[in-house]
Amino acid sequence: MSDALKPPPIRVSRATAPQAAATGPRRIAWSGAGMAASDGAGVKLTRVIGQPALADLDPFLMLDEFGSDDPSAYIAGFPDHPHRGFETVTYMLAGRMRHRDNKGNEGLLTAGSVQWITPGRGIVHSEMPEQEEGLMQGFQLWLNLPAKDKMTAPRYQDIAPERIPVATPAPGVTAKVIAGELAGVRGPVEAGATEPFYVDIRLEPGAALTVPLTPGHNAFAYVYEGQAEVADGVLERGRIGVLSDGDSVALTSASGARLILVAGKPLREPVAKYGPFVMNTTDELRQAFADYQAGRF
Ligand code: MN
């Protein structure tokens, strides 16, 4: 999803220094709400990562939640736009969205499906709703690629709902494992350098579990239904909790909740970002623009 209407300024951040990985349970390092935003041809969404209060969380560049049963909030969709230098991960909870790209890929995202696109050196694609009414709900996550993979050949993974396994790691808990592993259940996404972990967890009232997380990887939880106790904090619907370092996170919910829990290995590389292009230097951004305008995607 590109900010086609109002391109943001070029943003450059420097590489961060690695720190010794911590063990022990993780805590909430920061929590906050998403911000109302509009993208594509006017789709209303909530920007959770990639907003002023939470610009990014290496290797995550953006997290959008979309969810509306009002067609005017989504019907215009995301017409043709480019991407280079990172991955886009769309997880549909409800609704139907048609994807088409200039590499000949086409797919229909239905409820419970995941689309994992690695644009690498460049694709041009559209993401358009294939419904005129009813609920459209889901997430799009932007995952950075390391410098060595930014210009890789474009790759497209369309994952049907039945290919996403469900783990039952504790009584009253079901978890769809999209990427990484939970309770011996491995997700279908073939992941790269950022070693992503992405699960969609449903907690029945009173359920509790502890999820192991790789020390040193950045992680967050986002509650999209109900209210959950995440580590030492309470997250209401619509709030993200960025976790401190550690080897696990405790989750409970007195009243029931649904949340996504996501983690990844930080790249610690400089980030130069302009709309749908995410590179390491401003020169590479200029090149991305020139290549796109010359039709070289
Ligand atoms: Mn897109």
Coordinates of N, CA, C and O in Angstrom, one line a residue, residues 16-195:
T16 N 21.7 0.9 14.0 CA 21.8 0.9 15.4 C 22.9 -0.2 15.9 O 23.1 -1.2 15.2
A17 N 23.5 0.0 17.0 CA 24.5 -0.9 17.5 C 23.8 -2.1 18.1 O 22.8 -2.0 18.8
P18 N 24.4 -3.3 17.9 CA 23.8 -4.5 18.6 C 24.0 -4.4 20.1 O 25.0 -3.9 20.5
Q19 N 23.1 -5.0 20.8 CA 23.2 -5.1 22.3 C 23.2 -6.6 22.6 O 22.7 -7.4 21.9
A20 N 23.7 -6.9 23.8 CA 23.7 -8.3 24.3 C 22.2 -8.7 24.5 O 21.5 -8.0 25.0
A21 N 21.9 -9.9 23.9 CA 20.5 -10.4 24.0 C 20.2 -10.7 25.5 O 21.0 -11.2 26.2
A22 N 19.0 -10.3 25.9 CA 18.6 -10.5 27.3 C 17.8 -11.8 27.5 O 17.1 -12.2 26.5
T23 N 17.9 -12.4 28.6 CA 17.0 -13.6 28.9 C 15.9 -13.2 29.9 O 16.0 -12.1 30.4
G24 N 15.0 -14.1 30.2 CA 13.9 -13.7 31.2 C 12.7 -13.3 30.4 O 12.8 -13.1 29.2
P25 N 11.6 -13.1 31.2 CA 10.4 -12.7 30.5 C 10.5 -11.3 30.0 O 11.1 -10.4 30.6
R26 N 9.8 -11.1 28.9 CA 9.7 -9.7 28.3 C 8.7 -8.9 29.0 O 7.8 -9.4 29.6
R27 N 8.9 -7.6 28.9 CA 7.9 -6.6 29.5 C 7.4 -5.7 28.4 O 7.9 -5.7 27.3
I28 N 6.5 -4.9 28.8 CA 6.0 -3.8 27.8 C 7.0 -2.7 27.9 O 7.2 -2.1 28.9
A29 N 7.7 -2.4 26.8 CA 8.6 -1.3 26.7 C 7.9 0.0 26.4 O 8.3 1.1 26.8
W30 N 6.9 -0.1 25.5 CA 6.1 1.0 25.1 C 4.8 0.5 24.6 O 4.7 -0.5 24.0
S31 N 3.7 1.3 24.9 CA 2.4 0.9 24.3 C 1.7 2.2 23.8 O 2.0 3.3 24.3
G32 N 0.9 2.0 22.8 CA 0.2 3.2 22.3 C -0.9 2.7 21.3 O -1.0 1.5 21.0
A33 N -1.7 3.6 20.8 CA -2.7 3.3 19.8 C -2.3 3.6 18.4 O -1.4 4.4 18.2
G34 N -2.9 3.0 17.4 CA -2.7 3.4 16.1 C -3.3 4.7 15.7 O -4.0 5.3 16.6
M35 N -3.0 5.2 14.5 CA -3.4 6.5 14.1 C -4.3 6.4 12.9 O -3.9 5.7 11.9
A36 N -5.4 7.1 12.8 CA -6.3 7.0 11.6 C -5.5 7.6 10.4 O -4.8 8.6 10.5
A37 N -5.6 6.9 9.3 CA -4.8 7.3 8.1 C -5.6 6.9 6.9 O -6.6 6.1 7.0
S38 N -5.2 7.4 5.7 CA -5.8 7.1 4.5 C -4.7 6.8 3.5 O -3.7 7.5 3.5
D39 N -4.9 5.7 2.7 CA -3.8 5.4 1.8 C -4.5 4.8 0.5 O -5.7 4.7 0.4
G40 N -3.6 4.5 -0.5 CA -4.1 4.0 -1.8 C -5.0 5.1 -2.4 O -4.6 6.2 -2.4
A41 N -6.2 4.7 -2.9 CA -7.1 5.7 -3.5 C -8.1 6.2 -2.5 O -9.2 6.6 -2.8
G42 N -7.7 6.1 -1.2 CA -8.6 6.7 -0.2 C -9.2 5.6 0.8 O -10.2 5.8 1.3
V43 N -8.4 4.6 1.0 CA -8.8 3.5 1.9 C -8.5 4.0 3.3 O -7.5 4.5 3.6
K44 N -9.6 3.9 4.2 CA -9.4 4.3 5.6 C -8.8 3.1 6.4 O -9.2 2.0 6.3
L45 N -7.8 3.5 7.1 CA -7.1 2.4 7.9 C -6.5 3.0 9.2 O -6.5 4.2 9.4
T46 N -6.0 2.1 10.0 CA -5.3 2.6 11.2 C -3.8 2.2 11.1 O -3.5 1.0 10.9
R47 N -3.0 3.2 11.1 CA -1.5 3.0 11.0 C -0.9 2.8 12.4 O -1.0 3.7 13.3
V48 N -0.4 1.6 12.7 CA 0.0 1.2 14.0 C 1.5 1.4 14.1 O 2.0 2.1 15.0
I49 N 2.3 0.9 13.1 CA 3.7 1.2 13.0 C 3.9 2.0 11.8 O 3.2 1.7 10.7
G50 N 4.8 3.0 11.8 CA 5.0 3.9 10.7 C 4.2 5.2 10.9 O 3.9 5.9 9.9
Q51 N 4.0 5.6 12.1 CA 3.3 6.8 12.5 C 4.2 7.6 13.4 O 5.2 7.0 13.9
P52 N 3.9 8.9 13.7 CA 4.9 9.7 14.4 C 5.3 9.0 15.8 O 6.4 9.1 16.2
A53 N 4.3 8.4 16.5 CA 4.6 7.9 17.8 C 5.5 6.6 17.8 O 6.1 6.2 18.7
L54 N 5.4 5.9 16.6 CA 6.2 4.7 16.5 C 6.6 4.6 15.0 O 5.9 4.0 14.2
A55 N 7.7 5.2 14.7 CA 8.1 5.4 13.3 C 8.5 4.0 12.6 O 8.1 3.8 11.5
D56 N 9.2 3.2 13.4 CA 9.5 1.9 12.9 C 9.9 1.0 14.1 O 10.2 1.5 15.2
L57 N 10.1 -0.3 13.9 CA 10.5 -1.2 14.9 C 11.3 -2.3 14.1 O 10.8 -3.3 13.7
D58 N 12.6 -1.9 13.9 CA 13.5 -2.8 13.1 C 13.3 -4.3 13.4 O 13.4 -4.7 14.5
P59 N 12.9 -5.1 12.4 CA 12.9 -4.9 10.9 C 11.5 -4.5 10.4 O 11.3 -4.5 9.2
F60 N 10.6 -4.1 11.3 CA 9.2 -3.7 10.8 C 9.1 -2.3 10.5 O 9.4 -1.4 11.3
L61 N 8.6 -2.0 9.3 CA 8.6 -0.6 8.8 C 7.2 0.0 8.9 O 7.0 1.2 9.0
M62 N 6.2 -0.9 8.8 CA 4.8 -0.4 8.9 C 3.9 -1.5 9.3 O 4.1 -2.7 8.9
L63 N 2.9 -1.2 10.0 CA 1.7 -2.1 10.3 C 0.5 -1.3 10.1 O 0.3 -0.3 10.8
D64 N -0.4 -1.7 9.2 CA -1.7 -1.1 9.0 C -2.8 -2.1 9.4 O -2.7 -3.3 9.0
E65 N -3.8 -1.6 10.1 CA -5.0 -2.5 10.3 C -6.1 -1.8 9.5 O -6.3 -0.6 9.6
F66 N -6.8 -2.6 8.7 CA -7.9 -2.1 8.0 C -9.1 -2.9 8.5 O -9.0 -4.1 8.8
G67 N -10.3 -2.3 8.7 CA -11.4 -3.0 9.2 C -12.6 -2.1 9.1 O -12.7 -1.1 9.9
S68 N -13.6 -2.4 8.2 CA -14.8 -1.6 8.1 C -15.8 -2.4 7.4 O -15.5 -3.2 6.5
D69 N -17.1 -2.2 7.8 CA -18.2 -2.7 7.0 C -18.9 -1.7 6.2 O -20.0 -1.9 5.7
D70 N -18.2 -0.5 6.1 CA -18.7 0.6 5.3 C -17.9 0.6 4.0 O -16.7 0.9 4.0
P71 N -18.5 0.2 2.8 CA -17.8 0.1 1.6 C -17.0 1.4 1.2 O -16.0 1.3 0.6
S72 N -17.5 2.6 1.6 CA -16.9 3.8 1.2 C -15.5 3.9 1.8 O -14.6 4.7 1.4
A73 N -15.2 3.1 2.9 CA -13.9 3.1 3.6 C -12.9 2.3 2.8 O -11.7 2.4 3.1
Y74 N -13.3 1.4 1.9 CA -12.4 0.5 1.3 C -12.5 0.3 -0.2 O -11.6 -0.2 -0.9
I75 N -13.7 0.8 -0.8 CA -14.0 0.3 -2.1 C -13.0 0.8 -3.2 O -12.8 0.2 -4.2
A76 N -12.4 2.0 -2.9 CA -11.4 2.5 -3.9 C -10.2 1.7 -4.0 O -9.5 1.7 -5.1
G77 N -9.8 1.0 -3.0 CA -8.7 0.0 -3.1 C -7.3 0.7 -3.3 O -7.2 1.9 -3.0
F78 N -6.4 -0.1 -3.7 CA -5.0 0.4 -3.9 C -4.7 0.1 -5.4 O -4.2 -1.0 -5.7
P79 N -5.0 1.0 -6.3 CA -4.6 0.8 -7.7 C -3.1 0.7 -7.9 O -2.4 0.9 -6.9
D80 N -2.7 0.5 -9.1 CA -1.3 0.2 -9.4 C -0.3 1.1 -8.7 O -0.4 2.4 -8.8
H81 N 0.6 0.5 -8.0 CA 1.7 1.3 -7.3 C 2.9 0.4 -7.2 O 2.8 -0.9 -7.2
P82 N 4.1 1.0 -7.1 CA 5.3 0.2 -7.0 C 5.8 -0.2 -5.6 O 5.3 0.5 -4.6
H83 N 6.7 -1.1 -5.5 CA 7.4 -1.4 -4.2 C 8.8 -1.8 -4.6 O 9.0 -2.5 -5.6
R84 N 9.8 -1.4 -3.8 CA 11.2 -1.9 -3.9 C 11.9 -1.9 -2.5 O 11.7 -1.0 -1.7
G85 N 12.6 -3.0 -2.2 CA 13.5 -3.0 -1.1 C 13.0 -3.6 0.2 O 13.8 -3.6 1.2
F86 N 11.8 -4.2 0.2 CA 11.3 -4.7 1.5 C 10.2 -5.8 1.1 O 9.9 -6.0 -0.1
E87 N 9.5 -6.3 2.1 CA 8.5 -7.3 1.9 C 7.1 -6.8 2.4 O 7.1 -6.1 3.4
T88 N 6.0 -7.1 1.7 CA 4.7 -6.8 2.2 C 3.9 -8.1 2.6 O 3.9 -9.0 1.8
V89 N 3.4 -8.1 3.7 CA 2.6 -9.2 4.2 C 1.2 -8.8 4.6 O 1.0 -8.0 5.4
T90 N 0.3 -9.4 3.8 CA -1.1 -9.0 4.0 C -1.8 -10.3 4.6 O -1.7 -11.4 4.1
Y91 N -2.5 -10.0 5.7 CA -3.2 -11.1 6.4 C -4.7 -10.7 6.5 O -5.0 -9.7 7.1
M92 N -5.5 -11.4 5.8 CA -7.0 -11.1 5.7 C -7.7 -11.8 6.8 O -7.6 -13.0 7.0
L93 N -8.5 -11.1 7.6 CA -9.4 -11.7 8.6 C -10.8 -11.8 8.0 O -11.6 -12.7 8.3
A94 N -11.2 -10.9 7.2 CA -12.6 -10.9 6.5 C -12.5 -10.2 5.2 O -11.7 -9.2 5.1
G95 N -13.3 -10.6 4.3 CA -13.4 -9.9 3.0 C -12.6 -10.6 1.9 O -12.0 -11.7 2.1
R96 N -12.6 -9.9 0.7 CA -11.9 -10.5 -0.5 C -11.2 -9.4 -1.2 O -11.8 -8.3 -1.4
M97 N -9.9 -9.6 -1.5 CA -9.1 -8.6 -2.1 C -8.3 -9.3 -3.3 O -7.8 -10.4 -3.1
R98 N -8.4 -8.6 -4.4 CA -7.7 -9.2 -5.6 C -6.4 -8.5 -5.8 O -6.3 -7.3 -5.8
H99 N -5.3 -9.3 -6.0 CA -4.0 -8.8 -6.2 C -3.6 -9.1 -7.7 O -3.8 -10.2 -8.2
R100 N -3.0 -8.1 -8.3 CA -2.4 -8.4 -9.7 C -1.1 -7.6 -9.7 O -1.0 -6.5 -9.2
D101 N -0.1 -8.2 -10.3 CA 1.2 -7.5 -10.5 C 1.7 -7.6 -11.9 O 1.3 -8.4 -12.7
N102 N 2.8 -6.8 -12.1 CA 3.3 -6.8 -13.5 C 4.3 -7.9 -13.8 O 5.0 -7.9 -14.8
K103 N 4.4 -8.9 -12.8 CA 5.2 -10.1 -13.1 C 4.2 -11.2 -13.5 O 4.7 -12.4 -13.5
G104 N 3.0 -11.0 -13.6 CA 2.0 -12.0 -14.1 C 1.4 -12.7 -12.9 O 0.6 -13.7 -13.1
N105 N 1.6 -12.3 -11.7 CA 1.0 -13.0 -10.6 C -0.4 -12.4 -10.3 O -0.6 -11.2 -10.5
E106 N -1.3 -13.3 -10.0 CA -2.7 -12.8 -9.6 C -3.2 -13.7 -8.5 O -2.9 -14.9 -8.5
G107 N -3.9 -13.1 -7.6 CA -4.4 -14.0 -6.5 C -5.6 -13.3 -5.8 O -5.7 -12.1 -5.8
L108 N -6.4 -14.1 -5.3 CA -7.6 -13.6 -4.5 C -7.4 -13.9 -3.1 O -7.3 -15.1 -2.7
L109 N -7.2 -12.9 -2.3 CA -7.1 -13.0 -0.8 C -8.5 -13.2 -0.2 O -9.3 -12.3 -0.4
T110 N -8.7 -14.3 0.4 CA -10.0 -14.5 1.1 C -9.7 -14.5 2.6 O -8.6 -14.5 3.1
A111 N -10.8 -14.6 3.4 CA -10.7 -14.5 4.9 C -9.7 -15.6 5.3 O -9.9 -16.8 5.0
G112 N -8.7 -15.3 6.1 CA -7.8 -16.2 6.7 C -6.6 -16.5 5.8 O -5.7 -17.3 6.2
S113 N -6.5 -15.9 4.7 CA -5.3 -16.1 3.8 C -4.3 -15.1 4.0 O -4.5 -14.0 4.6
V114 N -3.1 -15.4 3.6 CA -1.9 -14.6 3.7 C -1.3 -14.4 2.4 O -1.1 -15.4 1.6
Q115 N -0.8 -13.2 2.1 CA -0.1 -12.9 0.8 C 1.2 -12.3 1.3 O 1.3 -11.3 1.9
W116 N 2.3 -13.0 0.9 CA 3.6 -12.6 1.3 C 4.4 -12.2 0.0 O 4.7 -13.1 -0.8
I117 N 4.6 -10.9 -0.2 CA 5.3 -10.5 -1.4 C 6.7 -10.0 -1.1 O 6.8 -9.2 -0.2
T118 N 7.6 -10.5 -1.8 CA 9.0 -10.0 -1.7 C 9.3 -9.3 -3.0 O 9.7 -9.9 -4.0
P119 N 9.0 -8.0 -3.1 CA 9.1 -7.2 -4.3 C 10.6 -7.2 -4.8 O 10.9 -7.1 -5.9
G120 N 11.5 -7.2 -3.8 CA 13.0 -7.1 -4.1 C 13.2 -5.9 -5.0 O 12.8 -4.8 -4.6
R121 N 13.8 -6.1 -6.2 CA 14.2 -5.0 -7.0 C 13.0 -4.3 -7.6 O 13.2 -3.2 -8.2
G122 N 11.8 -4.8 -7.5 CA 10.7 -4.0 -7.9 C 9.5 -4.8 -8.5 O 9.7 -5.6 -9.4
I123 N 8.3 -4.4 -8.0 CA 7.1 -4.8 -8.7 C 6.2 -3.6 -8.8 O 6.4 -2.6 -8.1
V124 N 5.2 -3.7 -9.7 CA 4.1 -2.7 -9.7 C 2.8 -3.6 -9.5 O 2.6 -4.6 -10.3
H125 N 2.0 -3.3 -8.5 CA 0.8 -4.1 -8.3 C -0.4 -3.3 -7.9 O -0.3 -2.1 -7.5
S126 N -1.5 -4.0 -7.9 CA -2.7 -3.4 -7.4 C -3.3 -4.3 -6.4 O -3.1 -5.5 -6.5
E127 N -4.0 -3.8 -5.4 CA -4.7 -4.5 -4.4 C -6.1 -3.9 -4.3 O -6.3 -2.9 -3.8
M128 N -7.1 -4.7 -4.9 CA -8.4 -4.1 -5.0 C -9.5 -5.0 -4.4 O -9.5 -6.2 -4.5
P129 N -10.4 -4.4 -3.6 CA -11.5 -5.2 -3.0 C -12.3 -5.9 -4.0 O -12.6 -5.3 -5.1
E130 N -12.7 -7.1 -3.8 CA -13.6 -7.8 -4.7 C -14.9 -8.1 -4.0 O -15.4 -9.2 -3.9
Q131 N -15.4 -7.0 -3.4 CA -16.7 -7.1 -2.8 C -17.3 -5.6 -2.8 O -16.5 -4.7 -2.8
E132 N -18.6 -5.5 -2.8 CA -19.2 -4.2 -2.8 C -19.8 -3.8 -1.5 O -20.3 -2.7 -1.3
E133 N -19.9 -4.9 -0.6 CA -20.5 -4.6 0.7 C -19.9 -5.6 1.7 O -19.2 -6.6 1.3
G134 N -20.2 -5.4 2.9 CA -19.8 -6.4 4.0 C -18.4 -5.9 4.6 O -17.8 -5.0 4.2
L135 N -18.0 -6.8 5.5 CA -16.8 -6.5 6.3 C -15.5 -6.8 5.5 O -15.4 -7.8 4.9
M136 N -14.6 -5.8 5.6 CA -13.2 -6.0 5.0 C -12.3 -5.8 6.2 O -12.3 -4.7 6.8
Q137 N -11.5 -6.8 6.6 CA -10.7 -6.6 7.8 C -9.4 -7.4 7.6 O -9.4 -8.5 7.1
G138 N -8.3 -6.8 8.1 CA -7.0 -7.5 8.1 C -5.9 -6.6 8.4 O -6.1 -5.4 8.9
F139 N -4.7 -7.1 8.1 CA -3.5 -6.3 8.4 C -2.5 -6.3 7.2 O -2.5 -7.3 6.5
Q140 N -1.8 -5.2 7.1 CA -0.6 -5.3 6.2 C 0.6 -4.9 6.9 O 0.6 -3.8 7.5
L141 N 1.6 -5.7 6.9 CA 2.9 -5.5 7.6 C 4.0 -5.3 6.6 O 4.0 -6.1 5.6
W142 N 4.8 -4.3 6.8 CA 6.0 -4.2 5.9 C 7.2 -4.6 6.7 O 7.5 -4.2 7.8
L143 N 8.0 -5.5 6.0 CA 9.1 -6.2 6.7 C 10.3 -5.8 5.8 O 10.4 -6.0 4.6
N144 N 11.3 -5.2 6.5 CA 12.5 -4.8 5.7 C 13.3 -5.9 5.2 O 13.3 -7.0 5.8
L145 N 14.1 -5.7 4.1 CA 15.0 -6.7 3.6 C 16.4 -6.1 3.9 O 16.7 -4.9 3.9
P146 N 17.4 -7.0 4.2 CA 18.8 -6.6 4.3 C 19.3 -6.1 3.0 O 18.8 -6.4 1.9
A147 N 20.4 -5.2 3.1 CA 21.0 -4.6 1.9 C 21.2 -5.7 0.8 O 21.0 -5.4 -0.3
K148 N 21.7 -6.8 1.3 CA 22.1 -7.9 0.3 C 20.9 -8.4 -0.5 O 21.1 -9.0 -1.5
D149 N 19.7 -8.3 0.1 CA 18.5 -8.9 -0.6 C 17.6 -7.8 -1.2 O 16.6 -8.2 -1.8
K150 N 17.9 -6.5 -1.1 CA 17.0 -5.5 -1.5 C 16.7 -5.6 -3.0 O 15.6 -5.2 -3.5
M151 N 17.7 -6.0 -3.8 CA 17.6 -6.1 -5.3 C 17.4 -7.5 -5.8 O 17.6 -7.8 -6.9
T152 N 16.9 -8.4 -4.9 CA 16.7 -9.8 -5.3 C 15.5 -9.8 -6.3 O 14.7 -8.9 -6.4
A153 N 15.4 -11.0 -6.9 CA 14.3 -11.2 -7.9 C 13.0 -11.2 -7.1 O 12.9 -11.7 -6.1
P154 N 11.9 -10.5 -7.7 CA 10.6 -10.5 -7.1 C 10.1 -11.9 -6.8 O 10.3 -12.8 -7.6
R155 N 9.4 -12.1 -5.7 CA 8.8 -13.4 -5.3 C 7.5 -13.2 -4.7 O 7.2 -12.2 -4.0
Y156 N 6.6 -14.1 -4.9 CA 5.2 -14.0 -4.5 C 4.7 -15.3 -3.9 O 4.8 -16.3 -4.5
Q157 N 4.2 -15.2 -2.6 CA 3.7 -16.4 -2.0 C 2.3 -16.1 -1.6 O 2.0 -15.2 -0.8
D158 N 1.3 -16.9 -2.1 CA -0.1 -16.8 -1.8 C -0.4 -18.0 -1.0 O -0.3 -19.1 -1.4
I159 N -0.9 -17.7 0.2 CA -1.1 -18.8 1.1 C -2.6 -18.9 1.5 O -3.1 -18.1 2.2
A160 N -3.2 -20.0 1.1 CA -4.6 -20.2 1.3 C -4.9 -20.5 2.8 O -4.0 -21.0 3.5
P161 N -6.1 -20.2 3.3 CA -6.4 -20.3 4.7 C -6.1 -21.7 5.2 O -5.6 -21.9 6.3
E162 N -6.4 -22.8 4.4 CA -6.2 -24.1 4.9 C -4.7 -24.5 5.1 O -4.4 -25.5 5.7
R163 N -3.8 -23.7 4.5 CA -2.4 -24.0 4.6 C -1.8 -23.3 5.9 O -0.6 -23.5 6.2
I164 N -2.6 -22.6 6.6 CA -2.1 -22.0 7.8 C -2.5 -22.8 9.0 O -3.7 -22.9 9.4
P165 N -1.5 -23.5 9.7 CA -1.8 -24.4 10.7 C -2.2 -23.7 12.0 O -1.8 -22.6 12.3
V166 N -3.0 -24.5 12.8 CA -3.5 -23.9 14.1 C -2.8 -24.7 15.2 O -2.9 -25.9 15.3
A167 N -2.1 -24.0 16.1 CA -1.5 -24.6 17.3 C -2.5 -24.4 18.5 O -3.2 -23.4 18.5
T168 N -2.5 -25.3 19.4 CA -3.2 -25.2 20.6 C -2.2 -25.3 21.8 O -2.1 -26.3 22.4
P169 N -1.5 -24.2 22.0 CA -0.4 -24.3 23.0 C -0.8 -24.3 24.5 O 0.1 -24.7 25.3
A170 N -2.0 -24.0 24.8 CA -2.5 -24.1 26.2 C -4.0 -24.2 26.1 O -4.7 -23.9 25.1
P171 N -4.7 -24.6 27.2 CA -6.1 -24.7 27.2 C -6.8 -23.3 26.9 O -6.3 -22.3 27.5
G172 N -7.8 -23.3 26.0 CA -8.5 -22.1 25.7 C -7.7 -21.2 24.8 O -8.0 -20.0 24.6
V173 N -6.6 -21.7 24.2 CA -5.8 -20.9 23.3 C -5.7 -21.5 21.9 O -5.3 -22.7 21.8
T174 N -6.0 -20.8 20.9 CA -5.7 -21.3 19.5 C -4.9 -20.2 18.8 O -5.1 -19.0 19.0
A175 N -3.9 -20.7 18.1 CA -3.0 -19.7 17.4 C -2.8 -20.2 16.0 O -2.3 -21.3 15.7
K176 N -3.1 -19.3 15.0 CA -2.7 -19.6 13.6 C -1.3 -19.1 13.5 O -0.9 -18.0 13.7
V177 N -0.5 -20.1 13.0 CA 1.0 -19.8 12.8 C 1.3 -19.5 11.4 O 1.2 -20.4 10.5
I178 N 1.5 -18.2 11.1 CA 1.8 -17.8 9.8 C 3.2 -17.9 9.4 O 3.6 -18.3 8.4
A179 N 4.1 -17.5 10.4 CA 5.6 -17.7 10.2 C 6.2 -18.0 11.5 O 5.8 -17.6 12.5
G180 N 7.3 -18.8 11.4 CA 8.0 -19.2 12.6 C 7.3 -20.4 13.2 O 6.5 -21.1 12.5
E181 N 7.5 -20.7 14.5 CA 7.1 -22.0 15.1 C 6.5 -21.7 16.5 O 7.1 -20.9 17.2
L182 N 5.4 -22.3 16.8 CA 4.8 -22.3 18.1 C 4.3 -23.6 18.5 O 3.5 -24.2 17.8
A183 N 4.7 -24.1 19.7 CA 4.2 -25.4 20.2 C 4.4 -26.5 19.2 O 3.5 -27.3 19.0
G184 N 5.5 -26.5 18.5 CA 5.8 -27.6 17.5 C 5.1 -27.4 16.2 O 5.2 -28.3 15.3
V185 N 4.3 -26.4 16.0 CA 3.6 -26.1 14.8 C 4.3 -25.0 14.0 O 4.6 -24.0 14.5
R186 N 4.7 -25.4 12.7 CA 5.5 -24.4 11.9 C 4.6 -23.8 10.8 O 3.8 -24.4 10.2
G187 N 4.8 -22.5 10.7 CA 4.0 -21.7 9.7 C 4.5 -22.0 8.3 O 5.7 -22.4 8.1
P188 N 3.7 -21.7 7.3 CA 4.1 -22.0 5.9 C 5.0 -21.1 5.2 O 5.5 -21.4 4.1
V189 N 5.2 -19.9 5.8 CA 6.0 -18.9 5.0 C 7.5 -19.3 5.1 O 8.0 -19.6 6.1
E190 N 8.1 -19.3 3.9 CA 9.6 -19.4 3.9 C 10.2 -18.1 4.0 O 10.2 -17.2 3.2
A191 N 10.8 -17.9 5.2 CA 11.3 -16.6 5.6 C 12.8 -16.4 5.3 O 13.5 -17.4 5.1
G192 N 13.2 -15.2 5.3 CA 14.6 -14.9 5.0 C 15.3 -14.4 6.2 O 15.2 -14.9 7.3
A193 N 16.2 -13.4 6.0 CA 17.2 -12.9 7.0 C 16.6 -12.4 8.2 O 17.2 -12.4 9.3
T194 N 15.3 -11.9 8.2 CA 14.7 -11.3 9.4 C 14.1 -12.4 10.3 O 13.6 -12.1 11.4
E195 N 14.0 -13.6 9.8 CA 13.5 -14.8 10.6 C 12.2 -14.4 11.3 O 12.0 -14.6 12.5

